[in-house]
Coordinates of C-alpha atoms and ligand atoms in Angstrom, one line a residue:
X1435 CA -11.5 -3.0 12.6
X1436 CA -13.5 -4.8 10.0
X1437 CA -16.0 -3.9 7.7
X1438 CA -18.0 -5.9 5.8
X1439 CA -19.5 -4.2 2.4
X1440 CA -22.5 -5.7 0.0
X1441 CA -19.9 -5.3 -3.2
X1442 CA -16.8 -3.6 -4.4
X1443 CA -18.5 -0.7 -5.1
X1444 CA -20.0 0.0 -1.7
X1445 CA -16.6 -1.1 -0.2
X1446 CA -14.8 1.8 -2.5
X1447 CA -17.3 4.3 -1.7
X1448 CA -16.2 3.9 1.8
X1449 CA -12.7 3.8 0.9
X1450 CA -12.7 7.1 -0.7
X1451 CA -14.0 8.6 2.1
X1452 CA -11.6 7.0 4.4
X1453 CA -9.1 8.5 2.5
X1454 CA -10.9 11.8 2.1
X1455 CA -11.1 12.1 5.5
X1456 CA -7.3 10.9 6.4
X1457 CA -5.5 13.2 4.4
X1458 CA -7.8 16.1 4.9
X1459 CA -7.1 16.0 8.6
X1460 CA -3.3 14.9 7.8
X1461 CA -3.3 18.4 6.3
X1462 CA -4.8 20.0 9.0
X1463 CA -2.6 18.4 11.7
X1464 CA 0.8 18.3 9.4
X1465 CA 0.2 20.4 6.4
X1466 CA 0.9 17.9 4.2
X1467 CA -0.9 14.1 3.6
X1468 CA 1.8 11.2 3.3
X1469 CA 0.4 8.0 1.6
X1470 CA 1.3 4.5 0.1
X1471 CA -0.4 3.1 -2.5
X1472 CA -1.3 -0.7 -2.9
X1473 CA -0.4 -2.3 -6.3
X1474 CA -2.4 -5.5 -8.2
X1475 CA -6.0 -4.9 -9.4
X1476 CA -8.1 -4.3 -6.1
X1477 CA -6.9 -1.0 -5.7
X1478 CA -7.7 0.2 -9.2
X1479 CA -11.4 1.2 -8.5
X1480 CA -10.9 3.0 -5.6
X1481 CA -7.7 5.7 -7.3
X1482 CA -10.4 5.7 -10.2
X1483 CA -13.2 7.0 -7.7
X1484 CA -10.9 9.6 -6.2
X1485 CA -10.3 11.3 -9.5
X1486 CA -14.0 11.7 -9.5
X1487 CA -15.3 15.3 -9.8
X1488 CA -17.2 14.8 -6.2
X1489 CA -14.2 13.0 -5.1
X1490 CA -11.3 15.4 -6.5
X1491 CA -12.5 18.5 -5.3
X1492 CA -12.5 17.2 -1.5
X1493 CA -8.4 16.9 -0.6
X1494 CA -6.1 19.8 -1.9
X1495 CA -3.6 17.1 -4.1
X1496 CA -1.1 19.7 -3.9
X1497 CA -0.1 18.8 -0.1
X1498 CA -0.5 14.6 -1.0
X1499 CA 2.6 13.1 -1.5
X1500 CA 2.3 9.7 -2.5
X1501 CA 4.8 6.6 -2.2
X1502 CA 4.8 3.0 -3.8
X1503 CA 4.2 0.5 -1.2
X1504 CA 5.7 -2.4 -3.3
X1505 CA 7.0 -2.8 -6.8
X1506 CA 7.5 -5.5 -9.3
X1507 CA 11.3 -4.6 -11.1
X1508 CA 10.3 -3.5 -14.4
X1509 CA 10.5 -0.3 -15.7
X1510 CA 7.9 2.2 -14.9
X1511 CA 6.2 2.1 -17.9
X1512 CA 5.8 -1.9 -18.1
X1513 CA 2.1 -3.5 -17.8
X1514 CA 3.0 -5.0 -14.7
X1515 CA 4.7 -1.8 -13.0
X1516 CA 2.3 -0.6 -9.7
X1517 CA 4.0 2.7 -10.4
X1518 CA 2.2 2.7 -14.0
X1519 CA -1.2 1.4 -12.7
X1520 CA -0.8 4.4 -10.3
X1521 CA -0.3 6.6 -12.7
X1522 CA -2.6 6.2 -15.1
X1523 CA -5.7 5.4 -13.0
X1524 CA -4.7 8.4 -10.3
X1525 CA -1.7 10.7 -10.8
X1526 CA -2.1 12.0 -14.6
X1527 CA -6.2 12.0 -14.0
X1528 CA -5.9 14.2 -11.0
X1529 CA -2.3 15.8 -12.9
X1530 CA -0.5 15.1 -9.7
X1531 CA 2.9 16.9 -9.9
X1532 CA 6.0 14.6 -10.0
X1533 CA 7.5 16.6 -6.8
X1534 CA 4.1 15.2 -5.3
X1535 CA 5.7 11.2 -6.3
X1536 CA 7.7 9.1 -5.2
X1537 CA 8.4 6.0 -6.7
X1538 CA 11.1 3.1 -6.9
X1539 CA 13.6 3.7 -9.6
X1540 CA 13.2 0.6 -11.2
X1541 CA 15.8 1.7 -14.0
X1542 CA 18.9 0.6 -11.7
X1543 CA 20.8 -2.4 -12.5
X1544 CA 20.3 -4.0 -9.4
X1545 CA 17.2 -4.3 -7.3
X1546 CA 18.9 -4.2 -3.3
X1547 CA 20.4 -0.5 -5.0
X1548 CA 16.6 0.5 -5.8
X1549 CA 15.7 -0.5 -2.2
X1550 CA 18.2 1.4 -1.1
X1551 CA 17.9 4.3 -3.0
X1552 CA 14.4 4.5 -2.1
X1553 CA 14.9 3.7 1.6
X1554 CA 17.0 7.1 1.4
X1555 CA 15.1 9.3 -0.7
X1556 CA 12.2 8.3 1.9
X1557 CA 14.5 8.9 4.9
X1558 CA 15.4 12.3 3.5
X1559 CA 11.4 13.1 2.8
X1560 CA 10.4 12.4 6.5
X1561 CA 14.2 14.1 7.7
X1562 CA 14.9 10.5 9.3
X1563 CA 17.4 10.1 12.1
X1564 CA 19.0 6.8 11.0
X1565 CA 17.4 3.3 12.3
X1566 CA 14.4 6.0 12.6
X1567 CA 11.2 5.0 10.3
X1568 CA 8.7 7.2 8.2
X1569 CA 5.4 7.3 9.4
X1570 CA 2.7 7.7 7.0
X1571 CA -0.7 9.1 7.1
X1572 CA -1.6 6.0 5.3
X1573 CA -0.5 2.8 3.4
X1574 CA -3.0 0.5 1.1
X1575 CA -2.6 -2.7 1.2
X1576 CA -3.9 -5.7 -0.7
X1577 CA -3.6 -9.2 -0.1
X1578 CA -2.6 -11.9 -1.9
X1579 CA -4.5 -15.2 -2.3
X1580 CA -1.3 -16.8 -0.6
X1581 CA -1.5 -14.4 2.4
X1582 CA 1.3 -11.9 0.8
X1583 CA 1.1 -8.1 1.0
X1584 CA 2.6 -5.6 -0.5
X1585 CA 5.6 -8.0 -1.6
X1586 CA 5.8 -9.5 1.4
X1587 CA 5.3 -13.4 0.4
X1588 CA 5.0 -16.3 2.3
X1589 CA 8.5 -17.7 3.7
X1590 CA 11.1 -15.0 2.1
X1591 CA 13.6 -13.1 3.4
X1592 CA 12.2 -9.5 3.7
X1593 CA 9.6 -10.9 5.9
X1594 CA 12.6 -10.6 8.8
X1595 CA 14.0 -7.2 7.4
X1596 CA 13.8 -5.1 10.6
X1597 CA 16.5 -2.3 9.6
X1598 CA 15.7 -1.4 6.4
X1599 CA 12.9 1.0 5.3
X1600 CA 12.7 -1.2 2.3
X1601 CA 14.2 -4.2 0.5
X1602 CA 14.6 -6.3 -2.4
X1603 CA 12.6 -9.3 -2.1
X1604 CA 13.6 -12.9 -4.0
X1605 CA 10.5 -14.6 -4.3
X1606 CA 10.9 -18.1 -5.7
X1607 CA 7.5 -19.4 -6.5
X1608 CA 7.2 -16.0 -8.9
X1609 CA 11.0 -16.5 -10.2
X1610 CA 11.4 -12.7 -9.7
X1611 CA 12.6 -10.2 -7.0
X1612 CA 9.8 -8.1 -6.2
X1613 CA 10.6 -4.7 -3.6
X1614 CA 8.9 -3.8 -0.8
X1615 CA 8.2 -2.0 2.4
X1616 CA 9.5 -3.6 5.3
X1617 CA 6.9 -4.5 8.4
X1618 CA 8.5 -2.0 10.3
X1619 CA 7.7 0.6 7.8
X1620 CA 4.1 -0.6 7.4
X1621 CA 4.0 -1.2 10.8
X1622 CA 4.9 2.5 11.7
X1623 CA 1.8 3.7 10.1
X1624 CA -0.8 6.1 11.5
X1625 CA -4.1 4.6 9.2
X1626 CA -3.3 1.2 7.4
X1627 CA -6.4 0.1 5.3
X1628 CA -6.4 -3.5 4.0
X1629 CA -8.5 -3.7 0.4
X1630 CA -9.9 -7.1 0.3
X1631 CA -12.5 -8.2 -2.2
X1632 CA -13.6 -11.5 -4.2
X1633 CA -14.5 -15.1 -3.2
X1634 CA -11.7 -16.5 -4.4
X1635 CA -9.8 -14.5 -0.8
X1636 CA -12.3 -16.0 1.4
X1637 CA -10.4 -19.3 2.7
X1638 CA -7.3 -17.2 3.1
X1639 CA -9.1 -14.4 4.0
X1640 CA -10.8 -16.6 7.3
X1641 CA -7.6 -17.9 8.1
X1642 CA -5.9 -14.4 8.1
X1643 CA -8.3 -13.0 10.6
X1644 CA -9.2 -16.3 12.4
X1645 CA -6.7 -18.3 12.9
X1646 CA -3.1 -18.4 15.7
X1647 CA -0.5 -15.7 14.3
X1648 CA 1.5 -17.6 11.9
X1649 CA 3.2 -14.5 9.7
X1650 CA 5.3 -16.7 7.8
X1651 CA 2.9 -18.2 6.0
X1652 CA 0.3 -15.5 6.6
X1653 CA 2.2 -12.4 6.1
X1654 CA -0.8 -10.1 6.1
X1655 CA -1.0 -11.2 9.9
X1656 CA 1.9 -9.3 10.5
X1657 CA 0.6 -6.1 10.0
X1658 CA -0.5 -4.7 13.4
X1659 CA 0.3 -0.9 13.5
X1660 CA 0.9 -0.7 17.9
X1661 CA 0.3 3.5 17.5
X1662 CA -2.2 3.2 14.4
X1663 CA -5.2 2.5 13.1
X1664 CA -5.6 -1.0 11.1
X1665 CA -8.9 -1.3 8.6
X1666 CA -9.4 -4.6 6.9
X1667 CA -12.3 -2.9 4.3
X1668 CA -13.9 -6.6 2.8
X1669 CA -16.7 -7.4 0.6
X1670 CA -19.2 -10.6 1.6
X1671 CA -17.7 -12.6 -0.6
X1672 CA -14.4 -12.6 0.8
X1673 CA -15.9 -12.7 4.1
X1674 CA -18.1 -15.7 3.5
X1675 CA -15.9 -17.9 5.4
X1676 CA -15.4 -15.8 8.5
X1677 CA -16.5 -16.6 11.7
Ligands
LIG1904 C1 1.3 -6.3 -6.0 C2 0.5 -5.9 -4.8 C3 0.1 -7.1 -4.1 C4 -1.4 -7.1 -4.2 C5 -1.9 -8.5 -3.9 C6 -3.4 -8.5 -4.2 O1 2.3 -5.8 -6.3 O2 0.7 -7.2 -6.7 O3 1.1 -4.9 -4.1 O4 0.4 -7.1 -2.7 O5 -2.0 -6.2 -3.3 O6 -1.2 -9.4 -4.7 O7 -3.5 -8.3 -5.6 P1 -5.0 -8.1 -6.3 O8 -5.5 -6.9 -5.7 O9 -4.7 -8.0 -7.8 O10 -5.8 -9.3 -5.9

């Protein structure tokens, strides 16, 4: 589904209650609210506008446990770390516990051993048979100018990843490895909501949602949950060039 908002604000507005609204009947259903955050700057707004005093008093936080869809490897308290935008725009506002957070442990040597680690302290969360993947009440995503999401780039190798939960992805054009869920994680998802806002993501934007399926040059194609629910949540100037 797509939705089309005046602005960012209108667009977050609804994203909050989106969100409001998944975990509170995750909790109902499951007792407990499972959800991946979305790195970069989009998202920002939106954690902001859940710590509201309106916002915060709707979800109990206690029974959200939140995840890292992707992660730059830097240490968690770097500028660039999707763990530290996270926490200072939503877990220390609404003083989420760190039981209640789950984040890549950037500190290892090696990024594949982070992956892996977090691959199996995510297996162990949802009690994962193995080749089984989590699925969670939600993932936030954001999208790339290049058509990359989470850290899912055009043309590299965790774009085929269809065993792990999540890798270490090379990505040359950055010189850096970045880490990632893998499609089949995001994939797995019960609510997927894509955060989309600006005119500089309307060409990319048009040919995400209107042109043949080409996910290897348009990774955010790729995501298409088969037993979810798939929001792309865009302001009009991103979707200025959409048919
Ligand atoms: C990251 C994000 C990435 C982001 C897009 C869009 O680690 O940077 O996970 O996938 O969502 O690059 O970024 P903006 O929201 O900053 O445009």
């Amino acid at each position: 589904m797509i939705k089309i908002f005046s602005d960012p604000d209108e667009l977050n507005h609804y994203a909050a209650d989106k969100f409001i609204e998944i975990g509170n009947s995750s909790i109902d259903e499951n007792g407990r609210f499972t959800v991946a955050l979305a790195g970069g700057s989009t998202p920002k707004t939106l954690y902001k506008l859940l710590t509201s005093d309106k916002n915060r008093s709707q979800l109990d936080w206690s029974k959200v446990f939140f995840f890292i869809g992707d992660e730059r490897f830097v240490a968690p308290d770097d500028a660039e770390s999707n763990y530290r935008m996270a926490k200072e725009n939503i877990f220390s506002p609404l003083d989420v516990k760190a039981e209640n957070i789950f984040r890549w442990q950037t500190e290892q040597l090696d990024p594949d051993k982070t992956a892996e680690r977090y691959s199996n302290e995510i297996s162990a969360f949802f009690e994962l048979k193995s080749g089984e993947f989590p699925r969670f009440d939600l993932i936030l995503l954001g999208m790339g100018d290049d058509g990359h999401t989470a850290s899912l780039f055009p043309h590299t190798a965790a774009l085929k990843e269809i065993a792990r939960i999540a890798a270490a992805n090379p990505v040359e054009k950055l010189d850096t490895v970045r880490l990632t869920f893998t499609l089949p994680t995001i994939n797995n998802a019960a609510n997927i909501i894509f955060l989309v806002t600006g005119a500089e993501k309307s060409d990319i934007l048009a040919k995400i949602l209107n042109s043949e399926p080409d996910p290897d040059n348009f990774p955010s194609q790729a995501v298409n949950p088969p037993n979810g629910r798939l929001f792309w949540l865009v302001d009009e100037a991103a979707a200025k060039n959409l048919k």
